[in-house]
mmCIF file with all atom_site columns, C-alpha atoms in Angstrom:
data_model
loop_
_atom_site.group_PDB
_atom_site.id
_atom_site.type_symbol
_atom_site.label_atom_id
_atom_site.label_alt_id
_atom_site.label_comp_id
_atom_site.label_asym_id
_atom_site.label_entity_id
_atom_site.label_seq_id
_atom_site.pdbx_PDB_ins_code
_atom_site.Cartn_x
_atom_site.Cartn_y
_atom_site.Cartn_z
_atom_site.occupancy
_atom_site.B_iso_or_equiv
_atom_site.pdbx_formal_charge
_atom_site.auth_seq_id
_atom_site.auth_comp_id
_atom_site.auth_asym_id
_atom_site.auth_atom_id
_atom_site.pdbx_PDB_model_num
ATOM 1   C CA . UNK A 1 1   ? 71.742 26.003  -65.056 1.00 0.00 ? 16  UNK A CA 1
ATOM 2   C CA . UNK A 1 2   ? 69.631 26.788  -68.077 1.00 0.00 ? 17  UNK A CA 1
ATOM 3   C CA . UNK A 1 3   ? 66.218 25.202  -68.541 1.00 0.00 ? 18  UNK A CA 1
ATOM 4   C CA . UNK A 1 4   ? 66.221 22.078  -70.717 1.00 0.00 ? 19  UNK A CA 1
ATOM 5   C CA . UNK A 1 5   ? 64.217 19.058  -71.861 1.00 0.00 ? 20  UNK A CA 1
ATOM 6   C CA . UNK A 1 6   ? 65.327 15.949  -69.975 1.00 0.00 ? 21  UNK A CA 1
ATOM 7   C CA . UNK A 1 7   ? 65.593 12.428  -71.400 1.00 0.00 ? 22  UNK A CA 1
ATOM 8   C CA . UNK A 1 8   ? 61.870 11.808  -70.740 1.00 0.00 ? 23  UNK A CA 1
ATOM 9   C CA . UNK A 1 9   ? 60.857 14.902  -72.694 1.00 0.00 ? 24  UNK A CA 1
ATOM 10  C CA . UNK A 1 10  ? 59.863 16.863  -69.569 1.00 0.00 ? 25  UNK A CA 1
ATOM 11  C CA . UNK A 1 11  ? 60.815 20.514  -69.346 1.00 0.00 ? 26  UNK A CA 1
ATOM 12  C CA . UNK A 1 12  ? 63.096 21.246  -66.407 1.00 0.00 ? 27  UNK A CA 1
ATOM 13  C CA . UNK A 1 13  ? 63.094 24.979  -65.625 1.00 0.00 ? 28  UNK A CA 1
ATOM 14  C CA . UNK A 1 14  ? 66.297 26.930  -65.070 1.00 0.00 ? 29  UNK A CA 1
ATOM 15  C CA . UNK A 1 15  ? 67.753 27.015  -61.561 1.00 0.00 ? 30  UNK A CA 1
ATOM 16  C CA . UNK A 1 16  ? 70.553 28.880  -59.805 1.00 0.00 ? 31  UNK A CA 1
ATOM 17  C CA . UNK A 1 17  ? 73.575 27.135  -58.373 1.00 0.00 ? 32  UNK A CA 1
ATOM 18  C CA . UNK A 1 18  ? 74.371 29.686  -55.699 1.00 0.00 ? 33  UNK A CA 1
ATOM 19  C CA . UNK A 1 19  ? 73.854 27.887  -52.408 1.00 0.00 ? 34  UNK A CA 1
ATOM 20  C CA . UNK A 1 20  ? 76.956 27.391  -50.302 1.00 0.00 ? 35  UNK A CA 1
ATOM 21  C CA . UNK A 1 21  ? 79.808 25.687  -52.097 1.00 0.00 ? 36  UNK A CA 1
ATOM 22  C CA . UNK A 1 22  ? 77.656 24.144  -54.888 1.00 0.00 ? 37  UNK A CA 1
ATOM 23  C CA . UNK A 1 23  ? 77.992 26.950  -57.433 1.00 0.00 ? 38  UNK A CA 1
ATOM 24  C CA . UNK A 1 24  ? 78.660 25.182  -60.740 1.00 0.00 ? 39  UNK A CA 1
ATOM 25  C CA . UNK A 1 25  ? 76.188 23.584  -63.143 1.00 0.00 ? 40  UNK A CA 1
ATOM 26  C CA . UNK A 1 26  ? 77.314 19.979  -63.653 1.00 0.00 ? 41  UNK A CA 1
ATOM 27  C CA . UNK A 1 27  ? 75.995 16.691  -64.984 1.00 0.00 ? 42  UNK A CA 1
ATOM 28  C CA . UNK A 1 28  ? 74.914 15.912  -68.530 1.00 0.00 ? 43  UNK A CA 1
ATOM 29  C CA . UNK A 1 29  ? 72.741 17.704  -71.053 1.00 0.00 ? 44  UNK A CA 1
ATOM 30  C CA . UNK A 1 30  ? 69.809 15.510  -70.009 1.00 0.00 ? 45  UNK A CA 1
ATOM 31  C CA . UNK A 1 31  ? 70.395 15.589  -66.223 1.00 0.00 ? 46  UNK A CA 1
ATOM 32  C CA . UNK A 1 32  ? 71.817 18.659  -64.527 1.00 0.00 ? 47  UNK A CA 1
ATOM 33  C CA . UNK A 1 33  ? 72.691 19.429  -60.936 1.00 0.00 ? 48  UNK A CA 1
ATOM 34  C CA . UNK A 1 34  ? 74.812 21.813  -58.880 1.00 0.00 ? 49  UNK A CA 1
ATOM 35  C CA . UNK A 1 35  ? 78.318 20.799  -57.863 1.00 0.00 ? 50  UNK A CA 1
ATOM 36  C CA . UNK A 1 36  ? 81.329 22.404  -56.211 1.00 0.00 ? 51  UNK A CA 1
ATOM 37  C CA . UNK A 1 37  ? 84.172 21.497  -58.585 1.00 0.00 ? 52  UNK A CA 1
ATOM 38  C CA . UNK A 1 38  ? 84.863 23.701  -61.612 1.00 0.00 ? 53  UNK A CA 1
ATOM 39  C CA . UNK A 1 39  ? 86.576 20.853  -63.483 1.00 0.00 ? 54  UNK A CA 1
ATOM 40  C CA . UNK A 1 40  ? 83.284 18.859  -63.605 1.00 0.00 ? 55  UNK A CA 1
ATOM 41  C CA . UNK A 1 41  ? 81.315 21.863  -64.858 1.00 0.00 ? 56  UNK A CA 1
ATOM 42  C CA . UNK A 1 42  ? 78.950 21.229  -67.803 1.00 0.00 ? 57  UNK A CA 1
ATOM 43  C CA . UNK A 1 43  ? 79.522 23.278  -70.955 1.00 0.00 ? 58  UNK A CA 1
ATOM 44  C CA . UNK A 1 44  ? 75.854 24.098  -71.600 1.00 0.00 ? 59  UNK A CA 1
ATOM 45  C CA . UNK A 1 45  ? 76.612 25.652  -74.988 1.00 0.00 ? 60  UNK A CA 1
ATOM 46  C CA . UNK A 1 46  ? 77.221 22.168  -76.433 1.00 0.00 ? 61  UNK A CA 1
ATOM 47  C CA . UNK A 1 47  ? 73.768 20.933  -75.385 1.00 0.00 ? 62  UNK A CA 1
ATOM 48  C CA . UNK A 1 48  ? 70.971 20.851  -77.957 1.00 0.00 ? 63  UNK A CA 1
ATOM 49  C CA . UNK A 1 49  ? 67.991 19.976  -75.769 1.00 0.00 ? 64  UNK A CA 1
ATOM 50  C CA . UNK A 1 50  ? 66.581 23.468  -75.337 1.00 0.00 ? 65  UNK A CA 1
ATOM 51  C CA . UNK A 1 51  ? 63.772 23.016  -77.873 1.00 0.00 ? 66  UNK A CA 1
ATOM 52  C CA . UNK A 1 52  ? 60.926 20.501  -77.834 1.00 0.00 ? 67  UNK A CA 1
ATOM 53  C CA . UNK A 1 53  ? 62.323 17.119  -78.972 1.00 0.00 ? 68  UNK A CA 1
ATOM 54  C CA . UNK A 1 54  ? 61.201 16.018  -82.422 1.00 0.00 ? 69  UNK A CA 1
ATOM 55  C CA . UNK A 1 55  ? 59.963 12.682  -81.119 1.00 0.00 ? 70  UNK A CA 1
ATOM 56  C CA . UNK A 1 56  ? 57.462 14.547  -78.915 1.00 0.00 ? 71  UNK A CA 1
ATOM 57  C CA . UNK A 1 57  ? 55.878 16.183  -81.972 1.00 0.00 ? 72  UNK A CA 1
ATOM 58  C CA . UNK A 1 58  ? 53.934 13.089  -82.875 1.00 0.00 ? 73  UNK A CA 1
ATOM 59  C CA . UNK A 1 59  ? 51.075 14.952  -84.496 1.00 0.00 ? 74  UNK A CA 1
ATOM 60  C CA . UNK A 1 60  ? 48.316 12.801  -85.939 1.00 0.00 ? 75  UNK A CA 1
ATOM 61  C CA . UNK A 1 61  ? 48.752 9.050   -85.423 1.00 0.00 ? 76  UNK A CA 1
ATOM 62  C CA . UNK A 1 62  ? 49.149 7.056   -88.622 1.00 0.00 ? 77  UNK A CA 1
ATOM 63  C CA . UNK A 1 63  ? 45.940 5.677   -90.039 1.00 0.00 ? 78  UNK A CA 1
ATOM 64  C CA . UNK A 1 64  ? 45.317 2.010   -89.336 1.00 0.00 ? 79  UNK A CA 1
ATOM 65  C CA . UNK A 1 65  ? 45.456 -0.309  -92.274 1.00 0.00 ? 80  UNK A CA 1
ATOM 66  C CA . UNK A 1 66  ? 42.904 -3.068  -91.823 1.00 0.00 ? 81  UNK A CA 1
ATOM 67  C CA . UNK A 1 67  ? 44.334 -6.540  -92.017 1.00 0.00 ? 82  UNK A CA 1
ATOM 68  C CA . UNK A 1 68  ? 42.381 -8.486  -94.655 1.00 0.00 ? 83  UNK A CA 1
ATOM 69  C CA . UNK A 1 69  ? 43.229 -11.769 -92.878 1.00 0.00 ? 84  UNK A CA 1
ATOM 70  C CA . UNK A 1 70  ? 41.672 -10.616 -89.578 1.00 0.00 ? 85  UNK A CA 1
ATOM 71  C CA . UNK A 1 71  ? 37.928 -11.187 -89.432 1.00 0.00 ? 86  UNK A CA 1
ATOM 72  C CA . UNK A 1 72  ? 36.368 -9.638  -86.290 1.00 0.00 ? 87  UNK A CA 1
ATOM 73  C CA . UNK A 1 73  ? 33.305 -11.894 -86.594 1.00 0.00 ? 88  UNK A CA 1
ATOM 74  C CA . UNK A 1 74  ? 35.545 -14.937 -86.174 1.00 0.00 ? 89  UNK A CA 1
ATOM 75  C CA . UNK A 1 75  ? 37.355 -13.524 -83.133 1.00 0.00 ? 90  UNK A CA 1
ATOM 76  C CA . UNK A 1 76  ? 36.499 -15.855 -80.241 1.00 0.00 ? 91  UNK A CA 1
ATOM 77  C CA . UNK A 1 77  ? 38.372 -14.025 -77.461 1.00 0.00 ? 92  UNK A CA 1
ATOM 78  C CA . UNK A 1 78  ? 35.244 -12.602 -75.846 1.00 0.00 ? 93  UNK A CA 1
ATOM 79  C CA . UNK A 1 79  ? 33.435 -15.924 -76.143 1.00 0.00 ? 94  UNK A CA 1
ATOM 80  C CA . UNK A 1 80  ? 36.067 -17.615 -73.979 1.00 0.00 ? 95  UNK A CA 1
ATOM 81  C CA . UNK A 1 81  ? 35.669 -14.940 -71.288 1.00 0.00 ? 96  UNK A CA 1
ATOM 82  C CA . UNK A 1 82  ? 31.880 -15.365 -71.313 1.00 0.00 ? 97  UNK A CA 1
ATOM 83  C CA . UNK A 1 83  ? 32.182 -19.148 -70.997 1.00 0.00 ? 98  UNK A CA 1
ATOM 84  C CA . UNK A 1 84  ? 34.597 -18.916 -68.063 1.00 0.00 ? 99  UNK A CA 1
ATOM 85  C CA . UNK A 1 85  ? 32.404 -16.366 -66.250 1.00 0.00 ? 100 UNK A CA 1
ATOM 86  C CA . UNK A 1 86  ? 29.333 -18.523 -66.857 1.00 0.00 ? 101 UNK A CA 1
ATOM 87  C CA . UNK A 1 87  ? 31.009 -21.635 -65.452 1.00 0.00 ? 102 UNK A CA 1
ATOM 88  C CA . UNK A 1 88  ? 32.152 -19.716 -62.362 1.00 0.00 ? 103 UNK A CA 1
ATOM 89  C CA . UNK A 1 89  ? 28.639 -18.301 -61.835 1.00 0.00 ? 104 UNK A CA 1
ATOM 90  C CA . UNK A 1 90  ? 27.061 -21.773 -62.120 1.00 0.00 ? 105 UNK A CA 1
ATOM 91  C CA . UNK A 1 91  ? 29.589 -23.174 -59.629 1.00 0.00 ? 106 UNK A CA 1
ATOM 92  C CA . UNK A 1 92  ? 28.791 -20.390 -57.153 1.00 0.00 ? 107 UNK A CA 1
ATOM 93  C CA . UNK A 1 93  ? 25.056 -21.046 -57.481 1.00 0.00 ? 108 UNK A CA 1
ATOM 94  C CA . UNK A 1 94  ? 25.528 -24.801 -56.998 1.00 0.00 ? 109 UNK A CA 1
ATOM 95  C CA . UNK A 1 95  ? 27.586 -24.109 -53.879 1.00 0.00 ? 110 UNK A CA 1
ATOM 96  C CA . UNK A 1 96  ? 24.969 -21.747 -52.440 1.00 0.00 ? 111 UNK A CA 1
ATOM 97  C CA . UNK A 1 97  ? 22.077 -24.137 -53.046 1.00 0.00 ? 112 UNK A CA 1
ATOM 98  C CA . UNK A 1 98  ? 24.088 -27.076 -51.683 1.00 0.00 ? 113 UNK A CA 1
ATOM 99  C CA . UNK A 1 99  ? 24.825 -25.137 -48.497 1.00 0.00 ? 114 UNK A CA 1
ATOM 100 C CA . UNK A 1 100 ? 21.162 -24.184 -48.099 1.00 0.00 ? 115 UNK A CA 1
ATOM 101 C CA . UNK A 1 101 ? 20.053 -27.782 -48.673 1.00 0.00 ? 116 UNK A CA 1
ATOM 102 C CA . UNK A 1 102 ? 22.514 -29.160 -46.124 1.00 0.00 ? 117 UNK A CA 1
ATOM 103 C CA . UNK A 1 103 ? 21.471 -26.577 -43.542 1.00 0.00 ? 118 UNK A CA 1
ATOM 104 C CA . UNK A 1 104 ? 17.825 -27.464 -44.064 1.00 0.00 ? 119 UNK A CA 1
ATOM 105 C CA . UNK A 1 105 ? 18.556 -31.197 -43.795 1.00 0.00 ? 120 UNK A CA 1
ATOM 106 C CA . UNK A 1 106 ? 20.449 -30.790 -40.506 1.00 0.00 ? 121 UNK A CA 1
ATOM 107 C CA . UNK A 1 107 ? 17.842 -28.498 -38.986 1.00 0.00 ? 122 UNK A CA 1
ATOM 108 C CA . UNK A 1 108 ? 15.439 -30.286 -36.565 1.00 0.00 ? 123 UNK A CA 1
ATOM 109 C CA . UNK A 1 109 ? 11.825 -30.376 -37.675 1.00 0.00 ? 124 UNK A CA 1
ATOM 110 C CA . UNK A 1 110 ? 9.743  -27.546 -36.273 1.00 0.00 ? 125 UNK A CA 1
ATOM 111 C CA . UNK A 1 111 ? 6.602  -29.557 -35.572 1.00 0.00 ? 126 UNK A CA 1
ATOM 112 C CA . UNK A 1 112 ? 8.463  -31.897 -33.194 1.00 0.00 ? 127 UNK A CA 1
ATOM 113 C CA . UNK A 1 113 ? 9.906  -28.969 -31.317 1.00 0.00 ? 128 UNK A CA 1
ATOM 114 C CA . UNK A 1 114 ? 6.578  -27.226 -30.992 1.00 0.00 ? 129 UNK A CA 1
ATOM 115 C CA . UNK A 1 115 ? 4.880  -30.409 -29.714 1.00 0.00 ? 130 UNK A CA 1
ATOM 116 C CA . UNK A 1 116 ? 7.612  -31.006 -27.162 1.00 0.00 ? 131 UNK A CA 1
ATOM 117 C CA . UNK A 1 117 ? 7.420  -27.401 -26.052 1.00 0.00 ? 132 UNK A CA 1
ATOM 118 C CA . UNK A 1 118 ? 3.632  -27.603 -25.840 1.00 0.00 ? 133 UNK A CA 1
ATOM 119 C CA . UNK A 1 119 ? 3.866  -30.773 -23.712 1.00 0.00 ? 134 UNK A CA 1
ATOM 120 C CA . UNK A 1 120 ? 6.219  -29.088 -21.282 1.00 0.00 ? 135 UNK A CA 1
ATOM 121 C CA . UNK A 1 121 ? 4.134  -25.942 -21.108 1.00 0.00 ? 136 UNK A CA 1
ATOM 122 C CA . UNK A 1 122 ? 0.802  -27.792 -20.660 1.00 0.00 ? 137 UNK A CA 1
ATOM 123 C CA . UNK A 1 123 ? -0.539 -27.450 -17.122 1.00 0.00 ? 138 UNK A CA 1
ATOM 124 C CA . UNK A 1 124 ? -0.483 -30.758 -15.252 1.00 0.00 ? 139 UNK A CA 1
ATOM 125 C CA . UNK A 1 125 ? -3.177 -29.841 -12.797 1.00 0.00 ? 140 UNK A CA 1
ATOM 126 C CA . UNK A 1 126 ? -2.961 -28.614 -9.246  1.00 0.00 ? 141 UNK A CA 1
ATOM 127 C CA . UNK A 1 127 ? 0.172  -29.571 -7.439  1.00 0.00 ? 142 UNK A CA 1
ATOM 128 C CA . UNK A 1 128 ? -0.425 -31.169 -4.076  1.00 0.00 ? 143 UNK A CA 1
ATOM 129 C CA . UNK A 1 129 ? 1.956  -32.518 -1.528  1.00 0.00 ? 144 UNK A CA 1
ATOM 130 C CA . UNK A 1 130 ? 0.470  -35.967 -1.771  1.00 0.00 ? 145 UNK A CA 1
ATOM 131 C CA . UNK A 1 131 ? 1.031  -35.945 -5.522  1.00 0.00 ? 146 UNK A CA 1
ATOM 132 C CA . UNK A 1 132 ? 4.664  -34.867 -5.108  1.00 0.00 ? 147 UNK A CA 1
ATOM 133 C CA . UNK A 1 133 ? 5.355  -37.556 -2.525  1.00 0.00 ? 148 UNK A CA 1
ATOM 134 C CA . UNK A 1 134 ? 4.083  -40.250 -4.864  1.00 0.00 ? 149 UNK A CA 1
ATOM 135 C CA . UNK A 1 135 ? 6.377  -39.193 -7.634  1.00 0.00 ? 150 UNK A CA 1
#
């Protein structure tokens, strides 16, 4: 099969149909493959996709004509995005500070814990058997 430009404009290089019983070039001008039946053979001389397609020769893009009705200073698209992001950021901050406040409120006070710990750790005096029997 001869090399050709496929329907996507990609160059497909030539290939040989000489493996086993698949010896004929078949398919369409835009999609070719090897087949084994001579009656389905593609007549490649009728194909015209051997040169770069005209639609691929785009060249320079056409110049943009500015729309007189479109005023970029009045375009509010970015403003909406900024507002939404700001609202989300404020909600995240409120959630974080609420969580920190609730954790602090549920936490036992440190001074009570340290006093209780100090009372337990304070020596009670010498331990005697008489003292233990009274308790």
